[in-house]
């Protein structure tokens, strides 16, 4: 039998998506292991969550590197040492550089709290609310060299309700995130995601 898919989760903050992924892997719902969690923020609560599950938790200090490329090379080498199959960005507040994207092409996923291509960037929940949309949502996508531009795996709509604040809307979006991010990882682990240009085809079980 082939081994389980090995995940690295890159984080910068609280890590509630990380928690949903850990739980889905531990329950056996997703045939993958969270092998290592890496944060660019030393006191990110996500690191604590990883440690509670005996998962390797590493802070990599970007300011300790001469350049962005050197920092990315360090990440690449940690990922290779840990034989990582899939890179999961979960609230990771840095852009991954071109060298990193090339090293793990088609093997990096991100989750974004809006329906891309609307509202890319770091303030998407606020931007959508300020714009006055009635529906926002979540996008899980593969990462390419652009900002939130890679091929889309899943999207789920989330309604905006009267008197929503950034916090209430983001909470509602989070609930969708906790369902669809593990599901996308599961499909990857089952080798059922096929990138064809901008489209991601979801294969039936056994249809390879
Ligand atoms: C999520 O809303 C995700 O879509 C965005 O950053 C947030 C991370 O939240 N990229 P958490 O750290 O997983 O709680």
XYZ file of N, CA and C and ligand atoms in Angstrom:
638
model
N 0.836 -1.201 0.000
C 0.000 0.000 0.000
C 0.877 1.260 0.000
N 0.493 2.284 -0.784
C 1.318 3.491 -0.809
C 1.132 4.270 0.498
N 2.159 5.051 0.834
C 2.086 5.777 2.104
C 1.113 6.950 2.004
N 0.736 7.455 3.208
C -0.201 8.577 3.247
C 0.460 9.836 2.685
N -0.353 10.705 2.127
C 0.119 11.992 1.624
C 0.655 12.836 2.783
N 1.862 13.361 2.591
C 2.494 14.142 3.666
C 2.286 15.635 3.406
N 1.705 16.302 4.395
C 1.360 17.717 4.243
C 2.277 18.606 5.061
N 2.599 19.766 4.481
C 3.127 20.851 5.314
C 2.040 21.914 5.318
N 1.802 22.516 6.471
C 0.837 23.618 6.531
C 1.626 24.880 6.878
N 1.525 25.883 6.005
C 2.192 27.164 6.264
C 1.163 28.125 6.856
N 1.531 28.731 7.965
C 0.578 29.556 8.725
C 1.244 30.847 9.192
N 0.397 31.807 9.581
C 0.917 33.024 10.218
C 0.099 33.392 11.449
N -1.044 32.733 11.650
C -1.943 33.237 12.692
C -2.547 32.172 13.572
N -3.852 32.299 13.771
C -4.530 31.477 14.768
C -4.644 29.994 14.382
N -4.763 29.729 13.088
C -4.712 28.333 12.641
C -5.984 27.537 12.851
N -7.149 28.185 12.709
C -8.369 27.384 12.852
C -8.545 26.437 11.652
N -8.092 26.857 10.474
C -8.129 25.928 9.329
C -7.156 24.782 9.553
N -5.993 25.105 10.088
C -5.028 24.047 10.424
C -5.703 23.018 11.327
N -6.420 23.523 12.337
C -7.083 22.614 13.282
C -8.079 21.704 12.560
N -8.867 22.280 11.656
C -9.857 21.473 10.916
C -9.145 20.395 10.095
N -7.979 20.740 9.531
C -7.237 19.778 8.701
C -6.633 18.682 9.582
N -6.054 19.080 10.716
C -5.497 18.078 11.646
C -6.602 17.102 12.056
N -7.759 17.658 12.440
C -8.856 16.806 12.918
C -9.316 15.847 11.816
N -9.413 16.364 10.584
C -9.879 15.514 9.473
C -8.861 14.415 9.165
N -7.576 14.705 9.338
C -6.545 13.676 9.104
C -6.586 12.660 10.246
N -6.704 13.161 11.472
C -6.685 12.236 12.615
C -7.908 11.309 12.636
N -9.027 11.824 12.166
C -10.236 10.978 12.181
C -10.234 9.967 11.041
N -9.294 10.131 10.100
C -9.213 9.202 8.976
C -10.059 9.640 7.785
N -10.769 10.760 7.959
C -11.614 11.286 6.875
C -10.754 11.702 5.671
N -9.571 12.215 5.958
C -8.631 12.615 4.904
C -7.397 11.711 5.000
N -7.053 11.003 3.917
C -5.933 10.062 3.990
C -4.584 10.758 3.859
N -4.277 11.614 4.835
C -3.033 12.387 4.802
C -2.556 12.612 6.231
N -1.280 12.990 6.352
C -0.724 13.319 7.665
C -0.202 14.743 7.634
N -0.489 15.500 8.684
C 0.153 16.804 8.801
C 1.550 16.522 9.350
N 2.543 16.585 8.474
C 3.904 16.192 8.842
C 4.608 17.321 9.586
N 4.391 18.536 9.139
C 5.073 19.683 9.749
C 4.242 20.955 9.544
N 4.327 21.851 10.523
C 3.671 23.162 10.427
C 4.771 24.208 10.493
N 4.758 25.131 9.553
C 5.793 26.175 9.526
C 5.109 27.535 9.603
N 5.626 28.389 10.469
C 5.080 29.741 10.599
C 6.176 30.770 10.386
N 5.806 31.890 9.803
C 6.743 33.016 9.702
C 6.549 33.974 10.873
N 5.644 33.616 11.792
C 5.370 34.460 12.973
C 5.669 33.601 14.202
N 6.577 34.104 15.066
C 7.087 33.246 16.144
C 6.001 32.812 17.130
N 5.036 33.712 17.422
C 4.049 33.362 18.445
C 2.675 33.056 17.848
N 2.668 32.619 16.600
C 1.388 32.251 15.973
C 0.763 31.102 16.772
N -0.508 31.247 17.108
C -1.164 30.209 17.911
C -1.217 28.870 17.159
N -1.159 28.948 15.841
C -1.161 27.726 15.020
C -0.013 26.789 15.428
N 1.125 27.345 15.814
C 2.267 26.501 16.215
C 1.908 25.701 17.466
N 1.223 26.379 18.379
C 0.768 25.744 19.608
C -0.207 24.590 19.301
N -1.111 24.855 18.396
C -2.076 23.808 18.003
C -1.332 22.575 17.496
N -0.310 22.802 16.647
C 0.450 21.678 16.091
C 1.113 20.893 17.220
N 1.766 21.618 18.140
C 2.488 20.942 19.243
C 1.549 20.086 20.072
N 0.323 20.584 20.288
C -0.656 19.814 21.072
C -0.968 18.469 20.435
N -0.728 18.368 19.128
C -0.982 17.102 18.421
C 0.328 16.390 18.094
N 1.398 16.783 18.771
C 2.719 16.197 18.528
C 3.171 16.302 17.076
N 2.821 17.413 16.466
C 3.253 17.660 15.086
C 4.425 18.643 15.150
N 5.449 18.382 14.345
C 6.608 19.260 14.287
C 6.148 20.681 13.970
N 6.569 21.651 14.781
C 6.126 23.034 14.585
C 7.356 23.926 14.535
N 7.537 24.607 13.420
C 8.779 25.351 13.212
C 8.485 26.808 12.862
N 9.229 27.696 13.528
C 9.175 29.108 13.163
C 10.381 29.388 12.270
N 10.132 29.912 11.080
C 11.259 30.308 10.221
C 11.219 31.828 10.097
N 12.261 32.443 10.614
C 12.315 33.895 10.706
C 12.801 34.504 9.395
N 11.877 35.130 8.684
C 12.223 35.677 7.371
C 13.328 36.724 7.473
N 13.334 37.485 8.581
C 14.358 38.541 8.667
C 15.758 37.975 8.907
N 15.850 36.679 9.170
C 17.168 36.054 9.288
C 17.803 35.736 7.937
N 17.104 36.058 6.844
C 17.636 35.730 5.513
C 17.925 36.997 4.717
N 18.971 36.906 3.900
C 19.396 38.075 3.104
C 18.325 38.511 2.117
N 17.655 37.545 1.532
C 16.665 37.894 0.510
C 15.477 36.955 0.605
N 14.452 37.348 -0.091
C 13.230 36.564 -0.200
C 13.538 35.174 -0.784
N 14.439 35.186 -1.788
C 14.812 33.919 -2.443
C 15.489 32.984 -1.452
N 16.383 33.537 -0.621
C 17.071 32.684 0.369
C 16.069 32.085 1.354
N 15.104 32.906 1.754
C 14.069 32.418 2.682
C 13.285 31.279 2.028
N 12.877 31.494 0.782
C 12.131 30.453 0.064
C 12.972 29.191 -0.092
N 14.281 29.368 -0.332
C 15.146 28.179 -0.489
C 15.212 27.376 0.801
N 15.227 28.095 1.930
C 15.229 27.402 3.223
C 13.939 26.576 3.365
N 12.801 27.196 3.003
C 11.529 26.461 3.075
C 11.575 25.232 2.172
N 12.065 25.412 0.955
C 12.130 24.292 0.006
C 12.957 23.164 0.611
N 14.078 23.541 1.243
C 14.928 22.466 1.766
C 14.264 21.767 2.967
N 13.547 22.489 3.805
C 12.817 21.833 4.917
C 11.750 20.888 4.337
N 11.082 21.345 3.307
C 10.009 20.527 2.716
C 10.578 19.252 2.089
N 11.741 19.399 1.449
C 12.350 18.202 0.826
C 12.796 17.219 1.908
N 13.446 17.751 2.962
C 13.884 16.880 4.072
C 12.710 16.085 4.645
N 11.540 16.728 4.679
C 10.364 16.087 5.279
C 9.506 15.330 4.265
N 10.039 15.211 3.058
C 9.358 14.447 1.982
C 7.896 14.848 1.813
N 7.708 16.151 1.669
C 6.359 16.704 1.577
C 5.755 16.488 0.187
N 4.495 16.063 0.164
C 3.787 15.841 -1.106
C 2.909 17.031 -1.484
N 2.383 17.719 -0.461
C 1.433 18.796 -0.734
C 1.636 19.935 0.272
N 1.692 21.149 -0.269
C 1.889 22.347 0.555
C 0.543 23.040 0.723
N 0.160 23.276 1.975
C -1.128 23.905 2.273
C -0.890 25.272 2.902
N -1.363 26.311 2.231
C -1.281 27.648 2.819
C -2.587 27.872 3.572
N -2.477 28.161 4.864
C -3.698 28.325 5.671
C -3.525 29.556 6.553
N -3.890 30.708 5.971
C -3.694 31.953 6.704
C -2.223 32.326 6.741
N -1.513 31.998 5.657
C -0.084 32.337 5.549
C -0.007 33.706 4.886
N 0.545 34.680 5.595
C 0.436 36.057 5.144
C 1.573 36.516 4.224
N 2.375 35.569 3.728
C 3.434 35.943 2.783
C 3.121 35.332 1.429
N 3.569 36.032 0.394
C 3.442 35.460 -0.949
C 4.541 34.421 -1.121
N 4.223 33.287 -1.724
C 5.317 32.345 -1.991
C 5.992 32.760 -3.300
N 7.325 32.719 -3.287
C 8.100 33.212 -4.432
C 8.090 32.240 -5.600
N 8.536 32.732 -6.775
C 8.508 31.929 -8.009
C 9.298 30.623 -7.910
N 10.438 30.677 -7.215
C 11.247 29.460 -7.112
C 10.490 28.376 -6.333
N 9.821 28.824 -5.275
C 9.030 27.909 -4.445
C 7.881 27.321 -5.276
N 7.201 28.181 -6.003
C 6.065 27.715 -6.822
C 6.546 26.694 -7.846
N 7.716 26.963 -8.447
C 8.232 26.019 -9.457
C 8.626 24.691 -8.816
N 9.215 24.773 -7.609
C 9.671 23.546 -6.933
C 8.503 22.626 -6.578
N 7.326 23.222 -6.331
C 6.160 22.409 -5.927
C 4.974 22.668 -6.862
N 5.269 22.792 -8.131
C 4.216 23.124 -9.100
C 3.050 22.132 -9.054
N 1.851 22.681 -8.949
C 0.663 21.813 -8.904
C 0.496 21.115 -7.566
N 1.324 21.504 -6.605
C 1.271 20.837 -5.296
C 1.173 21.858 -4.163
N 0.662 23.039 -4.475
C 0.477 24.071 -3.439
C -0.978 24.529 -3.512
N -1.652 24.505 -2.357
C -3.046 24.967 -2.299
C -3.168 26.146 -1.354
N -4.125 26.998 -1.670
C -4.426 28.125 -0.778
C -5.943 28.199 -0.582
N -6.331 28.783 0.550
C -7.754 29.060 0.757
C -7.918 30.561 0.898
N -8.954 31.071 0.222
C -9.146 32.519 0.194
C -10.589 32.841 0.600
N -10.765 33.797 1.524
C -12.116 34.051 2.039
C -12.954 34.992 1.175
N -13.054 34.690 -0.112
C -13.924 35.424 -1.040
C -14.064 34.569 -2.294
N -15.001 34.970 -3.146
C -15.184 34.231 -4.401
C -14.275 34.844 -5.451
N -13.107 34.264 -5.637
C -12.158 34.781 -6.629
C -12.750 34.640 -8.035
N -12.465 35.517 -8.989
C -11.428 36.549 -8.901
C -11.865 37.839 -8.210
N -13.054 37.854 -7.578
C -13.405 39.056 -6.821
C -12.624 39.109 -5.518
N -12.217 40.276 -5.143
C -11.609 40.558 -3.842
C -10.392 39.687 -3.502
N -9.354 39.746 -4.339
C -8.094 39.086 -3.962
C -7.392 39.910 -2.871
N -6.278 39.405 -2.372
C -5.487 40.181 -1.404
C -5.852 39.887 0.029
N -5.286 40.704 0.930
C -5.368 40.351 2.349
C -6.600 40.879 3.092
N -7.360 41.808 2.475
C -8.509 42.363 3.210
C -9.814 41.998 2.516
N -9.879 40.782 1.998
C -10.984 40.444 1.109
C -12.346 40.463 1.794
N -12.410 40.065 3.067
C -13.716 40.044 3.739
C -14.229 41.480 3.882
N -13.355 42.370 4.310
C -13.732 43.783 4.454
C -14.053 44.394 3.079
N -13.235 44.076 2.082
C -13.448 44.632 0.744
C -14.818 44.221 0.201
N -15.187 42.948 0.402
C -16.476 42.463 -0.109
C -17.627 43.158 0.618
N -17.473 43.287 1.943
C -18.507 43.937 2.746
C -18.651 45.413 2.345
N -17.535 46.099 2.217
C -17.554 47.514 1.838
C -18.177 47.712 0.452
N -17.967 46.727 -0.425
C -18.509 46.833 -1.778
C -20.025 46.686 -1.777
N -20.526 45.990 -0.742
C -21.978 45.806 -0.632
C -22.495 44.537 -1.279
N -21.625 43.545 -1.452
C -22.111 42.301 -2.081
C -23.137 41.612 -1.174
N -24.033 40.867 -1.780
C -25.037 40.106 -1.024
C -24.572 38.678 -0.789
N -23.611 38.259 -1.599
C -23.065 36.908 -1.482
C -21.553 37.009 -1.581
N -20.875 36.401 -0.621
C -19.420 36.265 -0.762
C -19.123 34.773 -0.706
N -17.980 34.376 -0.174
C -17.737 32.940 -0.129
C -16.286 32.576 0.083
N -15.975 31.366 -0.336
C -14.651 30.788 -0.123
C -14.164 30.186 -1.427
N -12.870 30.304 -1.651
C -12.243 29.668 -2.815
C -11.040 28.857 -2.358
N -10.965 27.610 -2.791
C -9.746 26.822 -2.604
C -9.128 26.689 -3.989
N -7.852 27.036 -4.088
C -7.231 27.025 -5.423
C -5.781 26.577 -5.359
N -5.282 26.108 -6.478
C -3.854 25.846 -6.572
C -3.143 27.183 -6.687
N -1.894 27.206 -6.259
C -1.138 28.457 -6.240
C -0.231 28.524 -7.458
N -0.322 29.669 -8.159
C 0.647 29.927 -9.221
C 1.450 31.159 -8.810
N 2.145 31.782 -9.754
C 3.022 32.877 -9.341
C 2.292 34.188 -9.070
N 0.998 34.264 -9.365
C 0.258 35.497 -9.131
C -0.338 35.557 -7.734
N -1.026 36.673 -7.458
C -1.678 36.829 -6.154
C -3.117 36.302 -6.267
N -3.382 35.155 -5.658
C -4.720 34.545 -5.636
C -5.280 34.276 -7.040
N -4.390 33.862 -7.952
C -4.820 33.710 -9.352
C -4.824 32.263 -9.864
N -4.405 31.304 -9.059
C -4.235 29.937 -9.572
C -5.551 29.226 -9.863
N -5.484 28.094 -10.553
C -6.679 27.329 -10.928
C -7.531 26.934 -9.717
N -8.852 27.117 -9.873
C -9.785 26.944 -8.750
C -10.224 25.487 -8.591
N -10.142 25.013 -7.362
C -10.551 23.641 -7.050
C -12.014 23.613 -6.595
N -12.322 24.448 -5.606
C -13.685 24.520 -5.060
C -14.047 25.966 -4.772
N -15.326 26.252 -4.904
C -15.833 27.526 -4.383
C -17.150 27.240 -3.682
N -17.391 27.978 -2.621
C -18.696 27.858 -1.960
C -19.197 29.259 -1.622
N -20.445 29.506 -1.945
C -21.032 30.816 -1.670
C -21.438 30.916 -0.200
N -21.278 32.097 0.352
C -21.691 32.372 1.736
C -22.496 33.672 1.702
N -23.730 33.662 2.225
C -24.535 34.885 2.158
C -24.017 35.983 3.091
N -24.224 37.212 2.664
C -23.962 38.356 3.543
C -25.317 38.746 4.111
N -25.407 38.942 5.424
C -26.711 39.292 5.998
C -26.693 40.718 6.534
N -27.897 41.227 6.746
C -28.079 42.582 7.271
C -27.226 42.760 8.530
N -26.582 43.884 8.651
C -25.772 44.212 9.839
C -24.538 43.341 10.038
N -24.120 42.618 8.996
C -22.873 41.858 9.121
C -21.710 42.801 9.391
N -20.774 42.335 10.222
C -19.504 43.032 10.392
C -18.443 42.132 9.755
N -17.230 42.640 9.670
C -16.146 41.817 9.118
C -16.062 40.531 9.936
N -16.217 40.671 11.238
C -16.090 39.499 12.101
C -17.211 38.477 11.891
N -18.455 38.955 11.848
C -19.562 37.984 11.702
C -19.514 37.306 10.333
N -19.185 38.085 9.302
C -19.105 37.490 7.969
C -17.933 36.502 7.892
N -16.802 36.908 8.472
C -15.640 36.014 8.423
C -15.911 34.710 9.187
N -16.644 34.823 10.292
C -17.002 33.603 11.041
C -17.836 32.653 10.187
N -18.801 33.243 9.457
C -19.644 32.402 8.596
C -18.808 31.774 7.475
N -17.877 32.555 6.936
C -16.989 32.051 5.877
C -16.124 30.915 6.422
N -15.623 31.108 7.645
C -14.791 30.066 8.272
C -15.501 28.712 8.296
N -16.808 28.719 8.607
C -17.526 27.440 8.712
C -17.460 26.691 7.376
N -17.576 27.433 6.280
C -17.464 26.796 4.954
C -16.017 26.330 4.726
N -15.059 27.141 5.159
C -13.642 26.778 4.966
C -13.314 25.442 5.618
N -13.809 25.258 6.836
C -13.461 24.035 7.582
C -13.990 22.783 6.886
N -15.031 22.937 6.058
C -15.558 21.794 5.310
C -14.792 21.588 4.007
N -14.588 22.700 3.249
C -14.102 22.457 1.882
C -12.584 22.311 1.770
N -11.832 22.851 2.747
C -10.367 22.687 2.619
C -9.974 21.217 2.840
N -10.455 20.569 3.915
C -10.142 19.144 4.067
C -10.623 18.317 2.863
N -11.777 18.670 2.315
C -12.318 17.930 1.163
C -11.371 18.046 -0.052
N -10.843 19.235 -0.279
C -9.901 19.424 -1.411
C -8.625 18.615 -1.180
N -8.159 18.592 0.063
C -6.941 17.831 0.388
C -7.189 16.335 0.182
N -8.374 15.914 0.580
C -8.740 14.510 0.397
C -8.690 14.136 -1.090
N -9.270 14.974 -1.942
C -9.266 14.677 -3.381
C -7.840 14.621 -3.921
N -6.986 15.527 -3.442
C -5.580 15.508 -3.882
C -4.933 14.194 -3.453
N -5.160 13.831 -2.182
C -4.536 12.610 -1.643
C -5.014 11.378 -2.406
N -6.251 11.435 -2.891
C -6.790 10.313 -3.679
C -6.427 10.430 -5.161
N -5.568 11.418 -5.480
C -5.125 11.685 -6.868
C -6.304 11.947 -7.800
N -7.276 12.676 -7.300
C -8.477 12.905 -8.117
C -8.577 14.341 -8.633
N -7.487 15.117 -8.473
C -7.497 16.482 -9.002
C -6.551 16.548 -10.193
N -7.073 17.004 -11.317
C -6.251 17.085 -12.514
C -6.315 18.515 -13.046
N -5.150 19.152 -13.102
C -5.123 20.538 -13.591
C -5.027 20.515 -15.116
N -5.996 21.169 -15.765
C -5.965 21.286 -17.229
C -6.067 22.764 -17.557
N -4.920 23.410 -17.727
C -4.913 24.865 -17.943
C -5.470 25.558 -16.720
N -6.521 26.381 -16.915
C -7.116 27.094 -15.776
C -8.121 26.237 -15.021
N -8.470 25.103 -15.593
C -9.509 24.294 -14.959
C -8.928 23.158 -14.134
N -9.628 22.859 -13.041
C -9.243 21.693 -12.252
C -10.367 20.681 -12.401
N -10.006 19.548 -12.977
C -10.996 18.497 -13.186
C -11.021 17.606 -11.956
N -12.227 17.282 -11.476
C -12.343 16.359 -10.345
C -12.725 14.983 -10.893
N -11.812 14.042 -10.720
C -12.016 12.712 -11.289
C -12.856 11.857 -10.347
N -13.591 10.936 -10.945
C -14.308 9.946 -10.146
C -13.290 9.024 -9.498
N -13.665 8.369 -8.410
C -12.761 7.395 -7.785
C -12.367 6.349 -8.816
N -11.064 6.078 -8.909
C -10.609 5.044 -9.833
C -10.464 5.504 -11.276
N -10.917 6.723 -11.596
C -10.805 7.257 -12.970
C -9.492 8.012 -13.108
N -8.417 7.332 -13.477
C -7.123 8.034 -13.548
C -6.641 8.169 -14.971
C -8.852 32.207 6.539
O -10.045 32.927 6.481
C -8.288 31.987 5.178
O -9.256 31.973 4.173
C -7.384 33.174 4.979
O -6.845 33.425 6.256
C -7.736 32.971 7.259
C -6.946 32.118 8.190
O -7.630 31.805 9.365
N -6.389 32.892 3.971
P -7.079 30.725 10.379
O -5.655 31.119 10.779
O -7.093 29.390 9.684
O -8.003 30.757 11.547
